[in-house]
Coordinates of C-alpha atoms in Angstrom, one line a residue:
M272 CA 35.2 34.2 113.8
K273 CA 31.6 33.7 113.1
K274 CA 31.6 36.8 110.9
I275 CA 34.7 35.6 109.2
Y276 CA 33.1 32.3 108.4
S277 CA 30.0 34.1 107.2
A278 CA 32.1 36.2 105.0
I279 CA 34.0 33.3 103.7
F280 CA 30.7 31.4 103.0
W281 CA 29.3 34.4 101.2
I282 CA 32.3 34.7 99.0
A283 CA 32.3 30.9 98.2
N284 CA 28.6 31.0 97.4
T285 CA 29.1 34.0 95.1
I286 CA 31.9 32.3 93.2
T287 CA 29.7 29.2 92.8
L288 CA 26.8 31.2 91.5
A289 CA 29.2 33.0 89.1
C290 CA 30.5 29.6 87.8
I291 CA 27.0 28.3 87.3
A292 CA 26.1 31.5 85.3
I293 CA 29.2 31.3 83.2
T294 CA 28.5 27.6 82.4
A295 CA 24.9 28.3 81.5
T296 CA 26.0 31.1 79.2
F297 CA 28.5 28.8 77.4
I298 CA 25.9 26.1 76.9
I299 CA 23.4 28.6 75.6
N300 CA 25.9 30.1 73.2
A301 CA 27.1 26.7 72.0
K302 CA 23.5 25.7 71.2
A303 CA 22.9 28.9 69.3
T304 CA 26.0 28.3 67.3
D305 CA 24.9 24.7 66.5
D306 CA 21.4 25.9 65.5
A307 CA 22.9 28.5 63.2
S308 CA 25.2 25.9 61.6
M309 CA 22.2 23.6 61.0
K310 CA 20.3 26.4 59.4
N311 CA 23.2 27.0 57.1
V312 CA 23.4 23.3 56.2
N313 CA 19.7 23.2 55.6
A314 CA 19.9 26.3 53.4
Y315 CA 22.7 24.7 51.4
D316 CA 20.7 21.5 51.0
E317 CA 17.8 23.4 49.6
M318 CA 20.1 24.7 46.8
I319 CA 20.8 21.1 45.7
P320 CA 18.2 19.3 43.6
Q321 CA 16.9 16.6 45.9
N322 CA 15.3 14.3 43.2
I323 CA 18.2 13.6 40.8
D324 CA 17.3 10.7 38.5
D325 CA 20.5 8.6 38.4
S326 CA 19.3 6.9 35.1
V327 CA 19.1 10.3 33.4
A328 CA 22.5 11.4 34.8
N329 CA 24.1 8.3 33.4
T330 CA 22.3 8.2 30.0
E331 CA 24.4 8.4 26.8
P332 CA 23.6 11.2 24.3
V333 CA 20.3 10.5 22.4
E334 CA 20.8 9.9 18.7
P335 CA 18.6 12.1 16.5
E336 CA 15.6 10.3 15.0
I337 CA 16.1 9.3 11.4
T338 CA 13.2 10.5 9.2
E339 CA 12.5 9.7 5.5
T340 CA 10.9 11.3 2.5
T341 CA 9.6 9.7 -0.7
V342 CA 8.8 10.6 -4.3
T343 CA 6.6 8.5 -6.5
L344 CA 7.0 8.6 -10.3
C345 CA 5.1 7.2 -13.1
A346 CA 6.0 7.1 -16.8
T347 CA 4.0 6.2 -19.9
G348 CA 4.9 5.0 -23.3
D349 CA 4.2 6.6 -26.7
N350 CA 1.5 9.3 -27.0
L351 CA 0.9 9.0 -30.7
A352 CA -2.0 10.8 -32.4
H353 CA -3.0 9.2 -35.6
T354 CA -5.9 10.5 -37.8
T355 CA -8.4 8.4 -36.0
V356 CA -7.3 9.9 -32.7
Y357 CA -7.4 13.6 -33.5
N358 CA -10.3 13.7 -36.0
K359 CA -12.7 12.7 -33.2
C360 CA -11.3 15.4 -31.0
L361 CA -12.1 18.3 -33.4
T362 CA -14.7 20.6 -31.9
E363 CA -17.4 22.7 -33.7
N364 CA -15.3 25.8 -33.3
G365 CA -12.4 24.3 -35.2
T366 CA -10.2 23.6 -32.1
Y367 CA -9.3 20.3 -30.6
D368 CA -10.1 18.8 -27.2
F369 CA -8.1 15.7 -26.3
T370 CA -9.0 15.7 -22.6
G371 CA -11.7 13.0 -22.9
I372 CA -9.0 10.4 -24.1
Y373 CA -7.4 10.5 -20.7
E374 CA -10.4 10.9 -18.3
N375 CA -10.3 7.4 -17.1
I376 CA -6.5 7.4 -16.4
K377 CA -6.3 10.9 -15.0
P378 CA -6.9 9.9 -11.3
L379 CA -4.0 7.5 -11.4
I380 CA -1.6 9.9 -13.2
S381 CA -2.4 12.9 -11.0
S382 CA -1.8 10.8 -7.8
Y383 CA 2.0 10.6 -8.5
D384 CA 4.5 13.2 -7.3
L385 CA 6.1 13.2 -10.8
A386 CA 4.3 12.0 -13.9
V387 CA 6.1 11.6 -17.2
I388 CA 4.7 11.2 -20.7
N389 CA 6.5 10.3 -23.9
Q390 CA 5.0 12.8 -26.5
E391 CA 6.0 10.9 -29.6
T392 CA 5.1 13.7 -32.1
V393 CA 5.7 17.4 -32.7
L394 CA 3.0 19.9 -31.7
I395 CA 1.7 22.1 -34.5
T396 CA -0.3 25.4 -34.4
D397 CA -0.8 25.7 -38.1
P398 CA -3.8 23.6 -39.1
K399 CA -2.4 23.0 -42.5
L400 CA 0.5 21.1 -41.0
I401 CA -1.6 18.7 -38.9
S402 CA -0.9 15.2 -40.2
S403 CA -0.6 11.5 -39.3
Y404 CA 1.8 8.7 -40.2
P405 CA 4.5 8.7 -41.5
C406 CA 5.3 12.3 -40.7
F407 CA 3.2 13.4 -37.8
G408 CA 2.0 16.9 -36.8
T409 CA -0.2 16.9 -33.8
P410 CA -2.6 19.7 -32.9
A411 CA -1.1 22.0 -30.2
E412 CA -4.1 21.5 -28.0
M413 CA -2.6 18.1 -27.1
A414 CA -0.4 20.0 -24.7
S415 CA -3.4 21.3 -22.7
A416 CA -4.7 17.8 -22.4
I417 CA -1.4 16.5 -21.2
V418 CA -1.2 19.2 -18.5
D419 CA -4.8 18.6 -17.5
T420 CA -4.2 14.9 -17.0
G421 CA -1.6 15.7 -14.4
F422 CA 1.7 15.2 -16.2
D423 CA 4.7 17.2 -15.0
I424 CA 7.4 16.1 -17.4
V425 CA 7.2 15.6 -21.2
L426 CA 9.7 13.6 -23.3
Q427 CA 10.2 15.0 -26.9
A428 CA 13.4 13.3 -28.1
T429 CA 11.8 10.6 -30.3
N430 CA 12.3 9.3 -33.8
H431 CA 9.5 11.6 -35.0
I432 CA 10.8 14.8 -33.6
M433 CA 12.1 15.9 -37.1
D434 CA 8.9 15.0 -39.0
K435 CA 8.3 18.7 -39.7
K436 CA 12.0 19.5 -39.8
I437 CA 13.5 22.2 -37.5
A438 CA 10.3 24.3 -37.8
G439 CA 8.4 21.4 -36.1
V440 CA 10.9 21.4 -33.2
E441 CA 10.6 25.1 -32.8
S442 CA 6.9 24.9 -32.9
T443 CA 6.9 22.3 -30.2
L444 CA 9.2 24.4 -28.0
N445 CA 6.9 27.5 -28.5
V446 CA 3.8 25.5 -27.5
W447 CA 5.4 24.3 -24.3
Q448 CA 6.4 27.9 -23.4
H449 CA 2.7 28.5 -22.6
Y450 CA 3.0 25.9 -19.8
P451 CA 6.0 27.0 -17.7
D452 CA 5.5 24.4 -15.0
M453 CA 6.0 21.6 -17.5
T454 CA 9.6 20.2 -17.7
V455 CA 10.5 19.5 -21.3
L456 CA 13.2 17.0 -21.9
G457 CA 15.1 16.0 -25.0
I458 CA 14.9 19.2 -27.1
H459 CA 16.4 22.7 -26.6
A460 CA 15.9 26.2 -27.7
D461 CA 19.6 27.1 -27.6
E462 CA 23.0 25.7 -26.8
T463 CA 23.0 27.1 -23.3
D464 CA 19.9 25.0 -22.5
A465 CA 21.4 22.0 -24.2
N466 CA 24.5 22.2 -22.0
N467 CA 22.5 22.3 -18.8
I468 CA 21.6 19.2 -16.9
D469 CA 17.9 19.0 -16.1
I470 CA 17.7 18.7 -12.3
I471 CA 14.2 18.3 -10.7
E472 CA 13.7 18.6 -7.0
K473 CA 10.6 17.2 -5.3
N474 CA 10.0 16.6 -1.6
G475 CA 13.6 17.3 -0.8
I476 CA 14.9 14.7 -3.3
K477 CA 16.9 15.8 -6.4
F478 CA 16.8 14.0 -9.7
A479 CA 18.9 14.4 -12.8
M480 CA 16.8 13.4 -15.9
F481 CA 17.8 12.8 -19.5
N482 CA 15.9 12.0 -22.7
Y483 CA 17.7 10.7 -25.7
T484 CA 16.6 9.1 -29.0
Y485 CA 18.4 6.6 -31.1
G486 CA 17.7 8.7 -34.3
T487 CA 15.2 10.8 -36.3
N488 CA 13.9 8.3 -38.9
G489 CA 16.8 9.2 -41.3
I490 CA 15.9 12.9 -41.4
P491 CA 19.2 14.7 -40.9
I492 CA 19.5 17.4 -38.2
P493 CA 21.2 20.4 -39.8
S494 CA 24.7 21.0 -38.4
D495 CA 23.7 24.4 -37.1
Y496 CA 20.9 22.8 -35.0
V497 CA 22.5 19.6 -33.6
Y498 CA 22.1 21.0 -30.1
M499 CA 18.3 21.1 -30.4
I500 CA 17.7 17.3 -30.1
D501 CA 19.4 14.9 -27.8
T502 CA 20.4 11.8 -29.8
L503 CA 22.5 8.8 -29.0
D504 CA 24.8 9.8 -31.8
D505 CA 26.3 11.9 -29.0
K506 CA 26.2 9.2 -26.4
D507 CA 29.5 10.4 -24.9
K508 CA 27.8 13.7 -23.9
L509 CA 25.1 11.7 -22.2
I510 CA 27.6 9.6 -20.3
T511 CA 29.6 12.7 -19.3
D512 CA 26.5 14.5 -18.1
I513 CA 25.4 11.5 -16.0
Q514 CA 28.8 11.4 -14.4
A515 CA 28.8 15.1 -13.7
A516 CA 25.3 14.9 -12.1
E517 CA 26.4 12.1 -9.7
N518 CA 27.5 14.5 -7.0
Q519 CA 24.6 16.9 -7.5
V520 CA 21.6 14.7 -7.2
D521 CA 20.2 11.8 -5.3
F522 CA 18.9 9.8 -8.3
T523 CA 19.5 9.8 -12.1
V524 CA 16.7 8.7 -14.4
C525 CA 17.2 8.2 -18.2
F526 CA 14.4 8.0 -20.7
L527 CA 15.7 6.4 -23.9
H528 CA 13.8 6.2 -27.2
I529 CA 15.3 3.0 -28.4
G530 CA 14.7 -0.6 -29.5
D531 CA 13.1 -2.5 -32.4
E532 CA 9.5 -1.9 -33.2
Y533 CA 6.9 -4.6 -32.6
V534 CA 9.2 -7.1 -30.8
Y535 CA 8.9 -8.1 -27.2
T536 CA 12.5 -8.2 -26.2
P537 CA 15.3 -5.6 -26.1
T538 CA 18.0 -5.5 -28.7
A539 CA 21.7 -6.0 -28.1
Y540 CA 22.4 -2.4 -28.9
Q541 CA 19.7 -1.3 -26.4
K542 CA 21.2 -3.5 -23.7
S543 CA 24.7 -2.2 -24.4
C544 CA 23.5 1.4 -24.1
I545 CA 21.7 0.6 -20.9
D546 CA 24.8 -1.0 -19.3
E547 CA 26.8 2.1 -20.2
V548 CA 24.4 4.6 -18.6
I549 CA 24.1 2.4 -15.5
D550 CA 27.9 2.3 -15.2
A551 CA 27.9 6.1 -15.5
G552 CA 25.5 6.4 -12.6
A553 CA 21.9 6.0 -13.9
D554 CA 19.6 4.4 -11.3
V555 CA 16.5 4.0 -13.5
I556 CA 16.1 3.6 -17.3
I557 CA 12.7 3.7 -18.9
C558 CA 12.5 3.1 -22.6
A559 CA 9.9 3.6 -25.4
H560 CA 9.6 3.2 -29.2
P561 CA 8.8 -0.4 -29.9
H562 CA 5.0 0.3 -29.6
V563 CA 4.6 -2.9 -27.7
I564 CA 5.5 -3.8 -24.1
E565 CA 8.8 -5.4 -23.2
P566 CA 9.9 -6.8 -19.8
Y567 CA 11.2 -4.9 -16.8
E568 CA 13.9 -6.0 -14.4
W569 CA 16.9 -5.1 -12.3
V570 CA 20.1 -5.1 -14.4
T571 CA 23.6 -5.7 -12.9
T572 CA 26.4 -4.8 -15.3
E573 CA 29.7 -6.6 -15.6
N574 CA 31.2 -3.9 -13.4
G575 CA 28.7 -4.7 -10.7
N576 CA 26.6 -1.6 -11.0
K577 CA 22.8 -2.0 -10.7
G578 CA 19.8 -0.2 -12.3
L579 CA 16.1 -0.7 -12.7
V580 CA 15.2 -1.0 -16.4
Y581 CA 11.9 -0.9 -18.3
Y582 CA 12.7 -2.0 -21.8
S583 CA 9.5 -0.7 -23.4
C584 CA 6.3 0.9 -22.1
G585 CA 4.5 0.3 -25.4
N586 CA 1.9 2.7 -26.6
F587 CA 0.0 5.0 -24.3
V588 CA -2.4 6.3 -27.0
S589 CA -2.4 5.5 -30.7
G590 CA -4.6 4.7 -33.6
Q591 CA -2.7 1.5 -34.4
D592 CA -4.9 -1.5 -35.2
K593 CA -3.2 -4.7 -33.8
L594 CA -3.9 -6.2 -30.5
P595 CA -0.3 -6.1 -29.1
R596 CA -0.2 -2.3 -29.9
I597 CA -3.2 -1.4 -27.8
L598 CA -1.6 -3.0 -24.7
G599 CA 0.7 -0.6 -22.9
G600 CA 2.3 -0.2 -19.5
I601 CA 2.9 2.6 -17.0
A602 CA 6.2 2.3 -15.1
T603 CA 5.9 3.3 -11.5
V604 CA 8.8 3.8 -9.1
E605 CA 9.0 5.0 -5.4
F606 CA 12.2 6.7 -4.4
K607 CA 13.2 7.1 -0.8
K608 CA 15.8 9.3 1.0
T609 CA 16.5 9.2 4.7
S610 CA 17.6 12.2 6.8
D611 CA 21.1 10.6 7.1
G612 CA 21.4 10.6 3.3
I613 CA 20.6 7.0 2.4
C614 CA 18.9 6.8 -0.9
S615 CA 17.0 3.7 -2.2
I616 CA 14.3 2.5 -4.5
E617 CA 11.6 0.9 -2.3
N618 CA 8.8 -0.1 -4.7
F619 CA 8.3 -0.4 -8.4
D620 CA 5.7 -1.8 -10.7
F621 CA 4.4 -2.0 -14.2
I622 CA 0.7 -1.3 -14.6
P623 CA -1.1 -2.6 -17.8
I624 CA -3.3 -0.2 -19.8
V625 CA -5.5 -0.5 -22.9
T626 CA -6.1 2.0 -25.7
H627 CA -9.8 1.5 -26.5
R628 CA -11.2 2.8 -29.7
T629 CA -14.9 2.3 -30.3
R630 CA -15.7 0.7 -33.7
G631 CA -16.4 3.1 -36.5
N632 CA -14.5 5.9 -38.2
D633 CA -15.7 8.4 -35.6
G634 CA -15.2 6.1 -32.6
D635 CA -13.9 7.5 -29.4
T636 CA -10.4 6.8 -28.2
K637 CA -9.9 6.3 -24.4
V638 CA -7.3 4.9 -22.1
Y639 CA -8.3 2.3 -19.5
L640 CA -6.5 0.4 -16.9
L641 CA -6.5 -3.2 -17.9
Q642 CA -7.9 -4.1 -14.5
D643 CA -11.0 -1.9 -15.3
Y644 CA -11.4 -3.1 -18.9
T645 CA -14.3 -5.4 -19.6
D646 CA -15.3 -7.9 -22.3
D647 CA -18.3 -5.7 -23.1
L648 CA -15.9 -2.9 -23.9
A649 CA -13.6 -5.3 -25.8
A650 CA -16.6 -6.4 -27.9
Q651 CA -17.0 -2.7 -29.0
H652 CA -13.4 -2.2 -29.9
S653 CA -12.5 -1.4 -33.5
I654 CA -10.2 -4.4 -33.6
S655 CA -12.2 -7.6 -33.8
G656 CA -11.6 -10.6 -31.5
I657 CA -10.2 -8.8 -28.5
T658 CA -11.0 -10.2 -25.1
V659 CA -9.7 -9.2 -21.7
Q660 CA -8.2 -12.7 -21.2
K661 CA -6.2 -12.3 -24.4
L662 CA -4.8 -9.0 -23.2
W663 CA -3.8 -10.5 -19.8
D664 CA -2.3 -13.5 -21.5
L665 CA -0.1 -11.3 -23.6
W666 CA 0.9 -9.1 -20.6
N667 CA 1.8 -12.1 -18.5
S668 CA 3.8 -13.8 -21.3
V669 CA 6.0 -10.7 -21.7
C670 CA 6.2 -9.2 -18.3
L671 CA 6.2 -12.3 -16.1
S672 CA 8.7 -14.2 -18.2
Q673 CA 11.8 -12.7 -16.5

């Protein structure tokens, strides 16, 4: 029996040990499984960015930054070379040098993106045809001085453009061919050019520009050459071209040779023409011809359209001998365009200038800013009785009266 009990005890003990071993094995396997699972979880966690910025995740799309570009423009009045102007510029070798006339004004002119000059007279290469009032023929060297001063655009549609008949127009066109970077407005070599709209692009801003004259001092343009000169006799073409340019450019600028000479206010005809071009789409209108300054202002037409108007810039250079005719103005305009296509005129001004001519038949002619002109210089002027105060008084009475 004792052996039986011993056997039974051995069997029971063996079973117990087996159970303990099985249980231990299960626990170990379970722990291993849990550890493997945790490793998989941790590995998955590492694949997910742990530092997500909720503010970034929930931010709306960023609007592109709006940028802007600008173009500055200046425009002068009549560049009119009388005998007293060009005689002094004749050099010893028989050529002309006009650069000294503009040396004081050159820094201002060249600082603008676009600089415009109204070249009142035709340019002549034949010395025999050089002449003064009433039928002008200006030495061709004037073109070189205009370029040297910093001008980019020249206006040639004036009442004096036919002073030397068609030959004078052709001569002027030929002279400007030597300066291919100069934009010439108002006259044309052929009908194809006459039918093209002059579009100038600067700093990513596009301009349509037009130059028309009221007439040619009664000198008829031959019927075969009517395309050569832009005149307001064909105002319908001007209006049509302005309208056609509206979808091609950002701004339209019209330079009109128009008005009554030696008066300080625009005529009814001038105002009517200006209203028409504004309604057609012109943004800025700059006028010349009266040889004296006239006011500048924003004009709103009866149709509600708006344009910036300079009624007359007066003389830029001349040999005229009356105080009002030596006082001129330079129109300045700043154009702006934003990257989302909004166009506007931000700043504009009218800068007074003086044509100084030293007393004596061989006196120098020079252009000064009125702000730089002195009574000492005025006392040397060929016109007696000029003072700086008289010039400012005239300027303010005309330009600040609006």
